[in-house]
Amino acid sequence: MDSKKFDVFVIGSGIAGQTVAKACAEAGKKVAITEKRAFGGTCANRGCDPKKVLLGATEAVEQANNLKQKGIVKAISINWKKLQKFKTEFTGPVPESTKKKLSDLGITLFHESPKFIDEKTLTIGKKKVTAKVIVIATGYEPRKLLFTGNKYLQESGDFLMLKKLPKRITFLGAGYVGMEFAHMAARAGSKVVVMDSGDSILHPFDIDLTKELKDYSEKLGIRFIFNVNPVAIKKKGKKYKFSYTVNESQKSIKTNLVFNTAGRVPALSGLDLEKGNVIFDEQGITTNAFLQSTSNSRVYACGDVSDKNLPLTPLSGRQGYVASENILNGNTKSLDVPVIPSVVFTLPNLASVGYSEEEARSRYKNVIVNYKVVPNWFNAKRINAPLYTYKIIMNKRTGEVVGAHLLGPNAGETINIFAMAMNQKMTGDDLQRTIFTYPSWANDIKSMV
Ligand SMILES: Cc1cc2nc3c(=O)[nH]c(=O)nc-3n(C[C@H](O)[C@H](O)[C@H](O)COP(=O)(O)OP(=O)(O)OC[C@H]3O[C@@H](n4cnc5c(N)ncnc54)[C@H](O)[C@@H]3O)c2cc1C
Ligand SMILES: NC(=O)c1ccc[n+]([C@@H]2O[C@H](COP(=O)([O-])OP(=O)(O)OC[C@H]3O[C@@H](n4cnc5c(N)ncnc54)[C@H](O)[C@@H]3O)[C@@H](O)[C@H]2O)c1
């Protein structure tokens, strides 16, 4: 068997894997990277970026609909085929440009899944590869749902590639992906059903805000079914019959497509991690503070697949950076996680940073909770936006902002200012003293605190 030796061998070419591979190659190491799907990873090929391109058109529809009778006279609608073509302008070049960037740095590329045969050796196709350091950066994959007909389930990547938008779409899972895609599909003209095994949407987010978002989603025509236990999907001509139970009572719906949006899990299958002595659990690869495997010191894990994950692109990139520092300089950099803002790109956005109301109340003796529904504020009113709500939480003793939860237009941007304020331990007074542009969404922060 042909054998190759590297200083660093990276598995997975998403943001985490690319960051490590580039840093190590730039530092003069002999580096290889392998990718079993398209080079460039989830975010750029079948996640955040293509989603946000499709979202652009639905933002235009939302704004025009809100301003009907307020100056906009004609309803606008989406040409899905043309929108998809536009999206491909972004995703199409990703694999080749990623490959070029990596190989220009002298990195050797493979296009297959490897398998561990011992702690430092992998097989990849017919080749044997040994490396001083092996980096696992394989990301997440959709959770497998085990019921009859699960082969008919589609996943988020399939949605982003749909040539034609079907009349009826069902999303199984009301988390980030299910809610974002349900909003896009509904605005692009599909009849959408969202089901969840739990009793609410987006359960890590603030309950008051998610309730408002759910009610508004229903007005868009989205139907929610909660406490669902999926039973079977049967193909019936061009449609599917999806059977499920709710509180033990049997039900079914007819739909054109069913998407598995029931969560994502670490992508570890097929790597033969046991042979490499790499311990993992359902959180991902078990790592220490330096992102090094606790069982095999030659192995580092970063991005979604490490057990230190919070599966978001900026965090995965940061983990890639921390892993590369430790590979290159010895274990010197531990992963310090700052305050992490997060946004669900429904329209309006739901965004959050820091403690929930419940967490803050249990953590601090006295908290100030500023919770208000304010679609009457100028910024929302001028675009006739139906929802604008905030819940800002401050530690009463220090005045510091410890949590911010926003539902409204532009919330995905405004939340970044709260993240920065929290990282700098700013108080409500500090924010009030700041001069923001006017009239802008950021300027509303003064009134929120
Ligand atoms: C639909 C969707 C929308 C999202 N939207 C957002 C968003 O708006 N904002 C945000 O911050 N995050 C978003 N995310 C999450 C974000 O995409 C991930 O957190 C990020 O891509 C993780 O980067 P990573 O490098 O860890 O893994 P990935 O980008 O998943 O890269 C891992 C790579 O490893 C490859 N791989 C897996 N197994 C093997 C193997 N055995 N051999 C070789 N290669 C392998 C995979 O094919 C993949 O290319 C979204 C995710 C999805 C699915
Ligand atoms: N805007 C963003 O930043 C963004 C967007 C998309 C994805 N992501 C990342 O990707 C991760 C995965 O997102 P996701 O939406 O796939 O997962 P999720 O964990 O956000 O939501 C999964 C939902 O599926 C439900 N569920 C689980 N099993 C089920 C079953 N058998 N039947 C019906 N419902 C079931 C859960 O109750 C939950 O509500 C997120 O945690 C997030 O970090 C981020």
Coordinates of C-alpha atoms and ligand atoms in Angstrom, one line a residue:
M1 CA 0.0 0.0 0.0
D2 CA 1.3 3.5 -1.0
S3 CA 2.3 5.4 2.1
K4 CA 2.5 9.1 2.8
K5 CA 3.7 11.1 5.8
F6 CA 2.5 14.6 6.9
D7 CA 3.1 16.8 9.9
V8 CA -0.6 17.7 10.0
F9 CA -3.6 15.8 8.5
V10 CA -6.9 17.6 8.6
I11 CA -10.3 15.8 8.1
G12 CA -13.0 18.1 6.9
S13 CA -12.7 21.4 4.8
G14 CA -15.3 23.6 6.6
I15 CA -14.3 26.8 8.3
A16 CA -12.7 24.9 11.2
G17 CA -10.6 22.5 9.1
Q18 CA -9.6 25.2 6.6
T19 CA -8.4 27.5 9.4
V20 CA -6.1 24.9 10.9
A21 CA -4.8 23.7 7.5
K22 CA -4.0 27.2 6.3
A23 CA -2.3 28.3 9.6
C24 CA -0.2 25.1 9.7
A25 CA 0.8 25.4 6.1
E26 CA 1.7 29.1 6.5
A27 CA 3.9 28.1 9.4
G28 CA 5.9 25.7 7.1
K29 CA 4.3 22.4 8.1
K30 CA 3.6 19.6 5.6
V31 CA -0.1 19.6 5.6
A32 CA -2.9 17.5 3.9
I33 CA -6.6 17.9 4.1
T34 CA -9.4 15.6 3.0
E35 CA -13.0 16.3 2.2
K36 CA -15.7 13.7 1.4
R37 CA -18.2 16.1 -0.1
A38 CA -17.8 19.5 -1.7
F39 CA -14.7 21.4 -0.6
G40 CA -15.6 24.4 1.6
G41 CA -17.9 22.8 4.2
T42 CA -21.4 23.3 5.3
C43 CA -21.7 27.0 5.8
A44 CA -20.5 28.1 2.3
N45 CA -22.0 25.2 0.3
R46 CA -25.2 24.2 2.0
G47 CA -25.8 26.3 5.1
C48 CA -25.6 29.9 6.2
D49 CA -24.5 31.5 3.0
P50 CA -26.9 30.0 0.4
K51 CA -29.7 30.3 2.9
K52 CA -29.0 34.0 3.3
V53 CA -29.0 34.6 -0.4
L54 CA -32.5 33.0 -0.7
L55 CA -33.6 34.9 2.3
G56 CA -32.7 38.2 0.5
A57 CA -35.7 37.8 -1.8
T58 CA -38.1 36.9 1.0
E59 CA -37.0 40.0 2.8
A60 CA -38.1 42.0 -0.2
V61 CA -41.4 40.3 -0.2
E62 CA -41.9 40.8 3.5
Q63 CA -41.1 44.5 3.3
A64 CA -43.3 45.0 0.2
N65 CA -46.2 43.2 1.9
N66 CA -45.9 45.2 5.1
L67 CA -46.0 48.4 3.1
K68 CA -49.1 47.5 1.0
Q69 CA -51.5 50.3 1.2
K70 CA -48.7 52.5 2.6
G71 CA -47.1 53.5 -0.7
I72 CA -46.5 50.1 -2.3
V73 CA -49.2 49.2 -4.8
K74 CA -48.2 45.9 -6.5
A75 CA -47.7 42.7 -4.6
I76 CA -44.3 41.2 -5.4
S77 CA -43.6 37.5 -5.7
I78 CA -40.6 35.2 -6.0
N79 CA -39.4 33.4 -9.1
W80 CA -37.8 30.5 -7.3
K81 CA -35.9 29.2 -10.4
K82 CA -34.3 32.6 -10.9
L83 CA -33.5 33.0 -7.2
Q84 CA -31.8 29.6 -7.2
K85 CA -29.8 30.6 -10.2
F86 CA -28.7 33.8 -8.3
K87 CA -27.8 31.6 -5.3
T88 CA -25.6 29.4 -7.5
E89 CA -23.5 32.4 -8.4
F90 CA -22.4 32.3 -4.7
T91 CA -22.2 28.5 -4.1
G92 CA -21.0 27.4 -7.5
P93 CA -17.4 28.7 -7.2
V94 CA -16.9 27.6 -3.6
P95 CA -15.4 24.1 -4.0
E96 CA -12.9 25.1 -6.7
S97 CA -11.9 28.4 -5.1
T98 CA -11.4 26.5 -1.7
K99 CA -9.3 23.9 -3.4
K100 CA -7.2 26.5 -5.1
K101 CA -6.6 28.5 -1.9
L102 CA -5.5 25.4 -0.1
S103 CA -3.3 23.9 -2.8
D104 CA -1.7 27.4 -3.5
L105 CA -0.4 27.1 0.1
G106 CA 1.2 23.7 -0.8
I107 CA -1.5 21.7 1.0
T108 CA -2.1 18.2 -0.3
L109 CA -5.8 17.5 -1.1
F110 CA -7.7 14.2 -0.8
H111 CA -11.3 13.7 -1.7
E112 CA -12.4 10.8 0.4
S113 CA -13.3 9.8 3.9
P114 CA -10.3 8.3 5.8
K115 CA -10.3 5.6 8.5
F116 CA -8.1 5.3 11.5
I117 CA -6.0 2.0 11.7
D118 CA -4.0 3.0 14.7
E119 CA -3.3 6.2 16.8
K120 CA -1.3 7.9 14.1
T121 CA -2.2 6.1 10.9
L122 CA -5.1 6.4 8.5
T123 CA -6.1 4.7 5.3
I124 CA -7.5 6.8 2.6
G125 CA -8.6 4.9 -0.5
K126 CA -5.6 2.8 -1.3
K127 CA -3.2 5.0 0.5
K128 CA -1.8 4.8 4.0
V129 CA -1.2 8.1 5.7
T130 CA 0.8 8.8 8.9
A131 CA 0.8 12.2 10.6
K132 CA 2.3 13.7 13.7
V133 CA -1.0 15.5 14.3
I134 CA -4.5 14.5 13.0
V135 CA -7.2 17.1 13.1
I136 CA -10.8 16.1 13.1
A137 CA -13.0 18.9 11.8
T138 CA -15.9 16.9 10.3
G139 CA -18.8 19.1 11.5
Y140 CA -22.3 18.0 12.0
E141 CA -24.7 15.9 10.0
P142 CA -28.5 15.6 10.2
R143 CA -29.8 13.4 13.1
K144 CA -31.0 10.1 11.7
L145 CA -34.7 9.5 12.3
L146 CA -35.6 5.9 12.6
F147 CA -39.1 5.2 11.2
T148 CA -40.6 3.4 8.3
G149 CA -40.0 5.3 5.0
N150 CA -37.2 7.5 6.5
K151 CA -35.4 7.1 3.1
Y152 CA -37.9 9.7 1.8
L153 CA -36.8 12.3 4.2
Q154 CA -34.9 15.2 2.7
E155 CA -32.4 17.4 4.5
S156 CA -31.6 21.1 4.7
G157 CA -29.0 20.9 1.9
D158 CA -31.7 19.4 -0.4
F159 CA -34.0 22.4 0.4
L160 CA -31.4 24.9 -0.6
M161 CA -31.0 23.1 -4.0
L162 CA -34.7 22.7 -4.8
K163 CA -35.3 23.5 -8.5
K164 CA -39.0 24.0 -7.9
L165 CA -40.7 24.8 -4.7
P166 CA -43.4 22.2 -4.0
K167 CA -47.0 23.2 -3.1
R168 CA -46.9 21.5 0.3
I169 CA -43.8 21.2 2.5
T170 CA -43.4 19.6 5.9
F171 CA -40.6 20.3 8.2
L172 CA -40.0 17.9 11.0
G173 CA -38.3 20.0 13.7
A174 CA -39.1 23.6 14.7
G175 CA -35.5 24.6 15.5
Y176 CA -33.2 27.0 13.7
V177 CA -33.3 25.2 10.3
G178 CA -37.0 24.3 10.4
M179 CA -38.2 27.8 11.3
E180 CA -35.9 29.7 8.9
F181 CA -36.8 27.4 6.0
A182 CA -40.5 27.4 6.9
H183 CA -40.5 31.2 6.7
M184 CA -38.7 31.2 3.4
A185 CA -40.9 28.5 1.9
A186 CA -44.1 30.2 3.1
R187 CA -43.1 33.6 1.7
A188 CA -42.1 31.9 -1.6
G189 CA -45.6 30.5 -1.9
S190 CA -45.7 27.0 -0.3
K191 CA -48.2 25.7 2.1
V192 CA -46.0 24.8 5.1
V193 CA -46.5 22.5 8.1
V194 CA -43.9 22.5 10.9
M195 CA -44.0 19.6 13.4
D196 CA -42.0 19.2 16.5
S197 CA -41.7 16.5 19.2
G198 CA -41.6 19.2 21.8
D199 CA -44.4 21.7 22.7
S200 CA -42.9 24.9 21.3
I201 CA -40.7 26.4 18.6
L202 CA -37.0 27.3 19.1
H203 CA -37.0 26.2 22.8
P204 CA -33.6 27.7 23.8
F205 CA -34.9 31.2 23.0
D206 CA -37.0 33.4 25.2
I207 CA -40.5 32.0 25.6
D208 CA -42.4 35.3 25.3
L209 CA -40.6 36.2 22.1
T210 CA -41.0 32.7 20.5
K211 CA -44.7 32.7 21.3
E212 CA -45.1 36.0 19.4
L213 CA -43.0 34.6 16.5
K214 CA -45.1 31.5 16.4
D215 CA -48.4 33.4 16.3
Y216 CA -47.0 35.6 13.5
S217 CA -45.8 32.6 11.6
E218 CA -49.4 31.2 11.8
K219 CA -50.6 34.4 10.2
L220 CA -48.1 33.8 7.4
G221 CA -50.0 30.5 6.8
I222 CA -47.6 28.1 8.6
R223 CA -49.4 25.4 10.5
F224 CA -47.7 24.0 13.6
I225 CA -48.2 20.5 15.1
F226 CA -46.5 19.9 18.4
N227 CA -45.8 16.7 20.6
V228 CA -45.4 14.8 17.4
N229 CA -44.0 11.3 17.2
P230 CA -43.2 10.4 13.5
V231 CA -44.5 6.9 12.5
A232 CA -44.1 6.4 8.7
I233 CA -43.8 8.0 5.3
K234 CA -45.4 6.3 2.4
K235 CA -45.0 7.4 -1.2
K236 CA -48.3 7.9 -2.9
G237 CA -47.7 8.9 -6.6
K238 CA -45.9 12.2 -6.5
K239 CA -47.0 12.9 -2.9
Y240 CA -46.2 11.4 0.5
K241 CA -48.5 10.3 3.3
F242 CA -46.8 11.2 6.5
S243 CA -48.2 9.4 9.5
Y244 CA -47.5 10.4 13.1
T245 CA -49.0 10.3 16.5
V246 CA -49.9 13.2 18.8
N247 CA -50.5 12.1 22.4
E248 CA -50.9 8.5 21.2
S249 CA -53.6 9.5 18.7
Q250 CA -52.9 8.5 15.1
K251 CA -52.9 11.2 12.4
S252 CA -51.6 11.8 8.9
I253 CA -51.1 14.5 6.4
K254 CA -50.4 14.6 2.7
T255 CA -47.4 16.5 1.6
N256 CA -45.0 16.9 -1.4
L257 CA -41.8 16.8 0.6
V258 CA -40.8 16.1 4.2
F259 CA -37.6 17.7 5.5
N260 CA -35.7 16.3 8.5
T261 CA -34.9 19.4 10.5
A262 CA -34.9 17.5 13.8
G263 CA -31.4 18.6 14.8
R264 CA -27.8 17.8 13.8
V265 CA -25.2 15.5 15.4
P266 CA -21.4 15.2 15.3
A267 CA -20.3 13.6 11.9
L268 CA -18.2 10.8 13.2
S269 CA -19.4 7.6 11.4
G270 CA -17.0 5.7 9.2
L271 CA -13.8 7.2 10.8
D272 CA -13.1 4.1 12.9
L273 CA -12.3 6.3 15.9
E274 CA -12.0 3.3 18.2
K275 CA -9.0 2.1 16.3
G276 CA -7.4 5.5 16.7
N277 CA -8.2 5.5 20.4
V278 CA -10.2 8.7 20.0
I279 CA -13.0 9.0 22.6
F280 CA -16.3 10.7 21.8
D281 CA -19.8 10.9 23.0
E282 CA -23.0 12.5 21.7
Q283 CA -21.5 16.0 22.2
G284 CA -18.7 15.2 19.9
I285 CA -15.0 14.3 20.3
T286 CA -13.9 14.5 23.9
T287 CA -11.3 17.3 24.2
N288 CA -9.4 19.2 26.8
A289 CA -9.3 23.0 27.0
F290 CA -6.7 23.0 24.2
L291 CA -9.1 21.1 21.9
Q292 CA -6.8 18.0 22.1
S293 CA -8.4 14.6 22.3
T294 CA -8.3 13.4 25.9
S295 CA -7.4 9.9 24.8
N296 CA -5.0 10.4 21.9
S297 CA -2.7 13.3 22.2
R298 CA -1.9 13.4 18.5
V299 CA -5.5 14.2 17.7
Y300 CA -7.1 17.7 17.9
A301 CA -10.8 18.3 17.2
C302 CA -12.3 21.6 16.3
G303 CA -15.6 23.2 15.0
D304 CA -19.0 21.6 15.4
V305 CA -17.6 18.2 15.9
S306 CA -15.6 19.0 19.1
D307 CA -17.4 18.6 22.4
K308 CA -16.7 22.3 23.1
N309 CA -18.9 23.2 20.2
L310 CA -21.7 25.7 20.0
P311 CA -22.6 24.8 16.4
L312 CA -22.2 28.2 14.8
T313 CA -19.8 29.3 12.1
P314 CA -17.9 32.0 14.1
L315 CA -17.3 29.6 16.9
S316 CA -16.0 26.9 14.6
G317 CA -13.6 29.3 13.0
R318 CA -12.4 30.4 16.4
Q319 CA -11.9 26.8 17.4
G320 CA -9.9 26.2 14.3
Y321 CA -7.6 29.1 15.2
V322 CA -7.2 27.8 18.8
A323 CA -6.4 24.3 17.6
S324 CA -3.8 25.6 15.1
E325 CA -2.1 27.7 17.8
N326 CA -1.8 24.7 20.1
I327 CA -0.5 22.4 17.3
L328 CA 2.1 25.0 16.3
N329 CA 3.2 26.2 19.7
G330 CA 2.4 23.4 22.1
N331 CA -0.7 23.6 24.3
T332 CA -0.6 27.3 25.1
K333 CA -4.0 28.6 24.1
S334 CA -7.1 27.4 25.9
L335 CA -10.5 28.0 24.4
D336 CA -12.0 31.0 26.1
V337 CA -15.5 31.5 24.9
P338 CA -16.8 35.1 24.9
V339 CA -20.4 36.1 25.0
I340 CA -22.0 34.5 21.9
P341 CA -24.8 36.2 20.0
S342 CA -27.1 34.0 18.0
V343 CA -29.9 34.8 15.5
V344 CA -32.7 32.9 13.8
F345 CA -33.1 34.3 10.4
T346 CA -36.9 34.2 10.3
L347 CA -38.6 37.4 9.3
P348 CA -38.5 39.2 11.6
N349 CA -35.3 37.9 13.1
L350 CA -35.2 36.4 16.6
A351 CA -31.8 37.2 18.2
S352 CA -30.3 36.6 21.6
V353 CA -27.2 37.0 23.6
G354 CA -26.3 36.3 27.2
Y355 CA -28.6 35.0 30.0
S356 CA -32.3 34.2 29.6
E357 CA -34.6 35.8 32.2
E358 CA -34.7 32.5 34.1
E359 CA -30.9 32.1 34.2
A360 CA -30.4 35.7 35.2
R361 CA -33.0 35.5 38.1
S362 CA -31.3 32.4 39.4
R363 CA -27.8 33.9 39.1
Y364 CA -28.3 37.4 40.5
K365 CA -30.1 38.6 43.6
N366 CA -31.9 41.4 41.8
V367 CA -32.4 41.8 38.1
I368 CA -34.0 44.4 36.0
V369 CA -36.1 43.0 33.1
N370 CA -37.1 45.5 30.5
Y371 CA -39.7 43.7 28.4
K372 CA -41.7 45.6 25.9
V373 CA -43.7 45.1 22.7
V374 CA -43.0 48.2 20.6
P375 CA -44.1 48.0 16.9
N376 CA -45.3 51.6 17.5
W377 CA -41.7 52.8 17.7
F378 CA -40.6 54.9 14.8
N379 CA -38.2 52.4 13.2
A380 CA -40.8 49.7 13.0
K381 CA -43.6 52.0 12.3
R382 CA -42.0 53.6 9.3
I383 CA -41.8 50.2 7.5
N384 CA -45.1 49.1 9.0
A385 CA -43.4 46.1 10.6
P386 CA -45.9 44.0 12.6
L387 CA -43.5 42.8 15.3
Y388 CA -40.9 44.6 17.4
T389 CA -40.2 43.3 20.9
Y390 CA -37.3 43.3 23.3
K391 CA -36.4 41.9 26.6
I392 CA -33.2 43.3 28.1
I393 CA -31.9 42.0 31.4
M394 CA -29.6 43.9 33.7
N395 CA -27.9 43.0 37.0
K396 CA -29.6 45.6 39.3
R397 CA -26.5 45.8 41.6
T398 CA -24.0 46.7 38.9
G399 CA -26.3 48.0 36.1
E400 CA -24.5 45.6 33.7
V401 CA -26.4 44.2 30.8
V402 CA -26.4 40.4 31.2
G403 CA -28.9 39.3 28.6
A404 CA -30.6 40.8 25.5
H405 CA -33.4 39.1 23.5
L406 CA -34.8 40.8 20.4
L407 CA -37.6 40.0 18.0
G408 CA -37.9 42.5 15.1
P409 CA -36.4 43.7 11.8
N410 CA -32.7 43.9 11.9
A411 CA -32.5 42.1 15.3
G412 CA -29.6 40.0 13.9
E413 CA -27.5 43.1 13.5
T414 CA -28.6 45.0 16.6
I415 CA -27.8 42.0 18.8
N416 CA -24.1 42.4 17.9
I417 CA -24.0 45.8 19.7
F418 CA -25.4 44.1 22.8
A419 CA -22.7 41.4 22.5
M420 CA -20.0 44.0 22.3
A421 CA -21.5 45.9 25.3
M422 CA -21.6 42.6 27.3
N423 CA -18.1 41.7 26.4
Q424 CA -17.0 45.1 27.6
K425 CA -19.2 44.7 30.7
M426 CA -21.1 47.9 29.8
T427 CA -24.0 49.1 31.9
G428 CA -27.3 50.4 30.7
D429 CA -26.0 53.9 31.5
D430 CA -22.9 53.4 29.4
L431 CA -25.1 52.4 26.5
Q432 CA -27.4 55.4 27.1
R433 CA -24.3 57.7 27.0
T434 CA -23.2 56.3 23.6
I435 CA -24.1 58.3 20.5
F436 CA -25.6 56.2 17.8
T437 CA -26.6 57.3 14.3
Y438 CA -30.2 58.5 14.1
P439 CA -32.7 57.3 13.0
S440 CA -31.3 53.8 13.2
W441 CA -32.2 50.5 14.9
A442 CA -29.0 50.9 17.1
N443 CA -30.3 54.1 18.5
D444 CA -33.3 52.2 19.9
I445 CA -31.0 50.5 22.3
K446 CA -30.9 53.7 24.4
S447 CA -34.6 53.4 25.0
M448 CA -34.4 49.6 25.7
V449 CA -31.9 50.0 28.6
Ligands
LIG1 C1 -28.9 24.9 6.9 C2 -27.9 25.5 7.9 C3 -27.9 26.8 8.1 C4 -26.9 27.3 9.0 N1 -27.0 28.7 9.2 C5 -26.1 29.2 10.0 C6 -26.0 30.6 10.3 O1 -26.8 31.4 9.7 N2 -25.1 31.1 11.1 C7 -24.2 30.3 11.7 O2 -23.3 30.8 12.5 N3 -24.2 29.0 11.6 C8 -25.1 28.4 10.7 N4 -25.1 27.1 10.5 C9 -24.1 26.2 11.2 C10 -22.8 26.3 10.5 O3 -22.9 25.9 9.1 C11 -21.8 25.4 11.2 O4 -21.6 25.7 12.5 C12 -20.4 25.5 10.5 O5 -20.5 25.1 9.1 C13 -19.4 24.5 11.2 O6 -18.2 24.5 10.6 P1 -17.2 23.2 10.7 O7 -16.0 23.6 10.0 O8 -17.1 22.8 12.1 O9 -18.0 22.1 10.0 P2 -18.5 22.0 8.5 O10 -18.7 23.3 7.8 O11 -19.7 21.1 8.6 O12 -17.4 21.2 7.7 C14 -17.1 19.8 8.0 C15 -16.7 19.2 6.7 O13 -16.2 17.9 6.9 C16 -16.7 17.0 5.9 N5 -16.6 15.6 6.4 C17 -17.5 15.1 7.3 N6 -17.1 13.8 7.5 C18 -16.0 13.6 6.8 C19 -15.2 12.4 6.6 N7 -15.5 11.3 7.3 N8 -14.2 12.5 5.8 C20 -13.9 13.7 5.1 N9 -14.7 14.8 5.2 C21 -15.7 14.7 6.1 C22 -18.0 17.5 5.6 O14 -18.4 17.1 4.3 C23 -17.9 19.0 5.7 O15 -17.6 19.6 4.5 C24 -26.0 26.5 9.6 C25 -26.1 25.1 9.4 C26 -27.0 24.6 8.5 C27 -27.0 23.1 8.3
LIG2 N1 -29.0 31.1 12.1 C1 -28.2 30.2 12.6 O1 -27.2 30.6 13.3 C2 -28.3 28.7 12.4 C3 -29.2 28.3 11.4 C4 -29.3 26.9 11.2 C5 -28.6 26.1 12.0 N2 -27.8 26.5 12.9 C6 -27.0 25.6 13.8 O2 -27.3 24.3 13.4 C7 -27.8 23.5 14.6 C8 -28.8 22.6 14.2 O3 -30.1 23.2 13.8 P1 -31.4 22.5 13.7 O4 -32.5 23.4 13.4 O5 -31.2 21.3 12.8 O6 -31.6 21.8 15.1 P2 -32.2 22.4 16.5 O7 -31.6 21.7 17.6 O8 -32.2 23.9 16.5 O9 -33.8 22.0 16.4 C9 -34.2 20.7 16.2 C10 -35.7 20.6 16.6 O10 -36.2 19.3 16.2 C11 -37.0 18.8 17.2 N3 -37.0 17.4 17.1 C12 -36.0 16.5 17.6 N4 -36.3 15.2 17.3 C13 -37.5 15.3 16.6 C14 -38.4 14.3 16.1 N5 -38.1 13.0 16.1 N6 -39.5 14.7 15.5 C15 -39.9 16.0 15.5 N7 -39.1 17.0 16.0 C16 -37.9 16.6 16.5 C17 -36.4 19.4 18.5 O11 -37.4 19.4 19.5 C18 -36.0 20.8 18.1 O12 -37.0 21.7 18.2 C19 -28.3 24.6 15.5 O13 -28.2 24.2 16.9 C20 -27.5 25.8 15.2 O14 -26.4 25.9 16.1 C21 -27.6 27.8 13.1

